Coordinates of C-alpha atoms in Angstrom, one line a residue:
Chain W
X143 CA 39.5 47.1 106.9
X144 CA 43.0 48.0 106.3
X145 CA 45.2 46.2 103.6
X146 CA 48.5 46.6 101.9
X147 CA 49.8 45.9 99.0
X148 CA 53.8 45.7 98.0
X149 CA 55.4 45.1 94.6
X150 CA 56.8 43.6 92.8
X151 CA 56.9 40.1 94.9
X152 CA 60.3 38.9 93.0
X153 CA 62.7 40.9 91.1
X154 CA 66.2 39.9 89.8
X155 CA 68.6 43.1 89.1
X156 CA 71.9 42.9 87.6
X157 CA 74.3 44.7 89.7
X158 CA 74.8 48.6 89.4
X159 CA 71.0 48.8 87.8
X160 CA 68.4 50.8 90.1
X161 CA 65.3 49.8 92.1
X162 CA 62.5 50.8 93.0
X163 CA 59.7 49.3 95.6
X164 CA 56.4 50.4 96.5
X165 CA 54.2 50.0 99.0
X166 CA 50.4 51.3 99.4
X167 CA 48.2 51.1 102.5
X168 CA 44.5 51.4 102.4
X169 CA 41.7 51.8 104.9
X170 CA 43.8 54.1 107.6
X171 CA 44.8 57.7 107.4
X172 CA 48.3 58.7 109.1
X173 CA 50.3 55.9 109.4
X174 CA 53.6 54.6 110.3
X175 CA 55.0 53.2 107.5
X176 CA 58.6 50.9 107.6
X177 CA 60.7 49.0 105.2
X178 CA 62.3 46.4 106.6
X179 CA 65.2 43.6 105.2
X180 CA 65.3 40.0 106.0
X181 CA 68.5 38.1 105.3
X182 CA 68.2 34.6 104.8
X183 CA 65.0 34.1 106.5
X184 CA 66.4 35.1 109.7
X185 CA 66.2 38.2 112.0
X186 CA 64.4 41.7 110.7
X187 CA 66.9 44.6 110.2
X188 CA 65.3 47.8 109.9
X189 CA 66.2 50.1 107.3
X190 CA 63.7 53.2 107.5
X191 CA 60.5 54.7 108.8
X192 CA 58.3 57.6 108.7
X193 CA 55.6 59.1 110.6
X194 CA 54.3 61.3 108.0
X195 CA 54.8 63.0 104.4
X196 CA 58.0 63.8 103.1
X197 CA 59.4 62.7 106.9
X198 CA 61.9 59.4 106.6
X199 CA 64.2 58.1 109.4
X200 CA 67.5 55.9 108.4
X201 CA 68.3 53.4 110.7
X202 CA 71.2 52.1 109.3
X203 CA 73.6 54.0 106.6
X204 CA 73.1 51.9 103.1
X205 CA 73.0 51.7 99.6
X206 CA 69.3 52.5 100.0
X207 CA 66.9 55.4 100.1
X208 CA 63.2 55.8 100.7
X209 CA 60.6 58.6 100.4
X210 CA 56.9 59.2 101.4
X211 CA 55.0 61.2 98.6
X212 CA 51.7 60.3 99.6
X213 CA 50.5 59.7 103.2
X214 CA 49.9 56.0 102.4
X215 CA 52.6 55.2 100.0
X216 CA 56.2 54.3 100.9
X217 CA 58.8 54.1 98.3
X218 CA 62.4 51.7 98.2
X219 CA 65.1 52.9 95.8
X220 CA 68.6 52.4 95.0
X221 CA 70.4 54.4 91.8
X222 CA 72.9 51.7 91.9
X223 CA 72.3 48.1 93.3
X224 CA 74.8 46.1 94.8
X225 CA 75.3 42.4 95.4
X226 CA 74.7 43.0 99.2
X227 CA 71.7 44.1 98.7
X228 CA 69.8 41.2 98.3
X229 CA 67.3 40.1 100.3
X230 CA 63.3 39.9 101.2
X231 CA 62.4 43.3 101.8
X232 CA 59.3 43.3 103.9
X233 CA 57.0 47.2 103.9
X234 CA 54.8 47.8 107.3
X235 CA 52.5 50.1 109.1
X236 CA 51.2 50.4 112.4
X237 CA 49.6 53.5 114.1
X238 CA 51.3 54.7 117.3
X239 CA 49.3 56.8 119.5
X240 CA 50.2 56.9 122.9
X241 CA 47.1 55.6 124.7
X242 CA 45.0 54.8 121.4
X243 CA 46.6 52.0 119.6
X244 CA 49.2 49.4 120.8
X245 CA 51.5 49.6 118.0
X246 CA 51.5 46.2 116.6
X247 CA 52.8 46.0 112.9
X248 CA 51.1 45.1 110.1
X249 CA 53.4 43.8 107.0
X250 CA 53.3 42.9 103.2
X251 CA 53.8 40.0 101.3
X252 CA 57.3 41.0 101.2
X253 CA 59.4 41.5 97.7
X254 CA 62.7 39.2 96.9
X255 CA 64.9 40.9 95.2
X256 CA 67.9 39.1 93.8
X257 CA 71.1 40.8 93.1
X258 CA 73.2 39.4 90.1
Chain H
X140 CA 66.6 50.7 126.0
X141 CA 64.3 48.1 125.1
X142 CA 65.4 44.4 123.8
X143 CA 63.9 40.8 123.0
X144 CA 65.9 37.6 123.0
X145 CA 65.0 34.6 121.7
X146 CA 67.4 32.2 122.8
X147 CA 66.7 29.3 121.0
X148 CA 67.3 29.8 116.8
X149 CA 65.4 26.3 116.1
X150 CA 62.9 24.5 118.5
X151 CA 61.8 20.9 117.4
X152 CA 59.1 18.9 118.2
X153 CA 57.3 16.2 117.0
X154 CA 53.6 16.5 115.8
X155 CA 50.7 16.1 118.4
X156 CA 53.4 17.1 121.4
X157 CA 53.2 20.2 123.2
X158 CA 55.7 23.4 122.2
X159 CA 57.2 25.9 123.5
X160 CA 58.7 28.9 122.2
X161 CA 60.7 31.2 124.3
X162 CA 61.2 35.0 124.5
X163 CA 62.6 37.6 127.3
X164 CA 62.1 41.2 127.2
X165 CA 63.9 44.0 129.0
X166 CA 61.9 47.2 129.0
X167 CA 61.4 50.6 130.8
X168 CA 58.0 50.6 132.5
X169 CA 55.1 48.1 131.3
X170 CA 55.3 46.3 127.8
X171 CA 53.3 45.7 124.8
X172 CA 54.4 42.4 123.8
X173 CA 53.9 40.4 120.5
X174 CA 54.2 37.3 118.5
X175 CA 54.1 37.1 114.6
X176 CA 54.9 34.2 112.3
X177 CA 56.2 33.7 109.2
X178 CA 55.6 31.0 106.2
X179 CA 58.4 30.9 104.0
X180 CA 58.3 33.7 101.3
X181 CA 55.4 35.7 103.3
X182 CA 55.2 38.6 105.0
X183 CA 54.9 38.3 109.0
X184 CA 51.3 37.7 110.7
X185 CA 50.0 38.9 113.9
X186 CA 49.4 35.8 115.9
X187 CA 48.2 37.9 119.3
X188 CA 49.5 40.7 121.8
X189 CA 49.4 41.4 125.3
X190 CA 47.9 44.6 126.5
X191 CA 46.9 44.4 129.7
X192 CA 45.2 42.0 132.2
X193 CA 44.8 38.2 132.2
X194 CA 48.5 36.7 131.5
X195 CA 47.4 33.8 129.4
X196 CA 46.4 35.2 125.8
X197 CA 45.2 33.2 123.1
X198 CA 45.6 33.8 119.7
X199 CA 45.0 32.8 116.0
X200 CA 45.7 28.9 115.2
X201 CA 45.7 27.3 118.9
X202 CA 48.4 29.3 119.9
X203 CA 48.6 31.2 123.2
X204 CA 51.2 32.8 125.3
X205 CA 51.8 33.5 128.7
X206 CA 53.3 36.9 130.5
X207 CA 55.1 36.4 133.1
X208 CA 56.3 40.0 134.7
X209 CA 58.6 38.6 136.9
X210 CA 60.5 36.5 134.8
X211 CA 60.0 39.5 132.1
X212 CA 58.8 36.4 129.8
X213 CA 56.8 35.8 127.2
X214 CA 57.0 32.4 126.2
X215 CA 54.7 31.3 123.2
X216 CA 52.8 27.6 123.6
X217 CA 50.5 25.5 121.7
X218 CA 48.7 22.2 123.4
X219 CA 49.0 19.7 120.4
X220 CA 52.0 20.9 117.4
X221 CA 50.7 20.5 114.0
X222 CA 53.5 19.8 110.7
X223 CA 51.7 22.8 109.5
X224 CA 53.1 24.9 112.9
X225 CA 56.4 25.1 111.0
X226 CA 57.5 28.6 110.4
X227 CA 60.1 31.1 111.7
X228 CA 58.7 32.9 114.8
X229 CA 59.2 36.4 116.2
X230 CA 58.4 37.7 119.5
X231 CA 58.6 41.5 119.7
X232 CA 57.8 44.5 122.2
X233 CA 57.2 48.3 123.0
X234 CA 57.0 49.7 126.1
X235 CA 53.6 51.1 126.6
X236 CA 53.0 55.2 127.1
X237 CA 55.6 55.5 124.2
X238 CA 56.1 55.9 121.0
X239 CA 59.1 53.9 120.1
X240 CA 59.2 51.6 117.7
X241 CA 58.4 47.7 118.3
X242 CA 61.8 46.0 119.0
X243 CA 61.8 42.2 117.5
X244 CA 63.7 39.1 118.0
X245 CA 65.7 37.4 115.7
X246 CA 62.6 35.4 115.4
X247 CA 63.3 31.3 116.1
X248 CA 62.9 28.1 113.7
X249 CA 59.7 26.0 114.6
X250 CA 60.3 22.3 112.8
X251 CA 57.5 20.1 113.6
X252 CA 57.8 16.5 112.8
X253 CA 55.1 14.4 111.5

């Protein structure tokens, strides 16, 4: 069966200090992987994604970056945190072949990071 | 361009009552639709999907949901609430034959009442 792990669950940075999250998934080859933020325990705001090695998408332009060295590992860094960007930062993976899987999204445990 | 709305940021009901939560779509061609849950400090967990078939889908913890393609609905229900029902719901979906990404709601407030 397919699991995935994400660390560390709570981290408090002062500002201007960097980050860095991970995110491993095991038991599927090839996946989708996404990092996600969640303000306040409300809505889900997508922040990147990548459909293979070395290959990330940025949905929205940020503080933030995130890279791929592994097929199933998905990386969350900043060089310089900022008060803003604190939040529960949730990792995923689904598999999205057309006419093979249906795309649903798997997620973490989430990590809470705290800005100070 | 796909989209879910969940109109309603907080539903409340009181234990052992029926519930509803609501959710639209909007779509090209036939959907994928979704509903995860969230506990407070947890990641999200698949509660069921449509795919394809009977509109009435059942899922994990008593919970089912109901496609409706003309109303482009997908409204989430449970018979009997329980306090432990309380969580922050999403509804999400992708259109099928695609490869976009799943589109979520911004996920609604379930307070159940003892």
């Amino acid at each position: 069966s397919q699991t995935i792990h994400q660390w560390p669950a709570t981290l408090v940075q002062p500002v201007g200090s960097p980050l860095s999250l991970e995110c491993t998934v095991e038991g599927t080859s090839n996946p989708n992987l996404y990092w996600y933020r969640q303000a306040a325990g409300r809505g889900l705001q997508l922040l990147f994604y990548s459909v293979g090695i070395g290959q990330i998408s940025s949905e929205v332009p940020q503080n933030l970056s995130a890279s791929r060295p592994q097929d199933r590992q998905f990386i969350l860094s900043s060089k310089k945190l900022l008060l803003s960007d604190s939040g529960f930062y949730l990792c995923a993976w689904s598999v999205l072949e057309v006419g093979v899987a249906t795309g649903e999204l798997f997620f973490g445990e989430g990590s809470r990071l705290t800005v100070l | 361009a796909q989209s879910v709305a969940q109109p309603e940021d907080q539903v409340n009901v009181a234990e052992g009552n029926p519930l509803t939560v609501k959710c639209t779509y909007s779509v090209s061609g036939n959907p994928y639709l979704f509903w995860y849950v969230q506990y407070p400090n947890r990641g999200l967990q698949f509660l069921l999907k449509y795919i394809t078939g009977d509109n009435l889908v059942k899922g994990s913890y008593g919970f089912e949901a109901e496609f409706n393609k003309s109303q482009t609905s997908f409204h989430l229900k449970k018979p009997s609430a329980l306090v432990s029902d309380s969580a922050l719901y999403f509804c999400a979906v992708r259109a099928k034959r695609s490869t976009d990404k799943l589109i979520f709601g911004t996920g609604t407030r379930l307070q159940v009442f003892p």
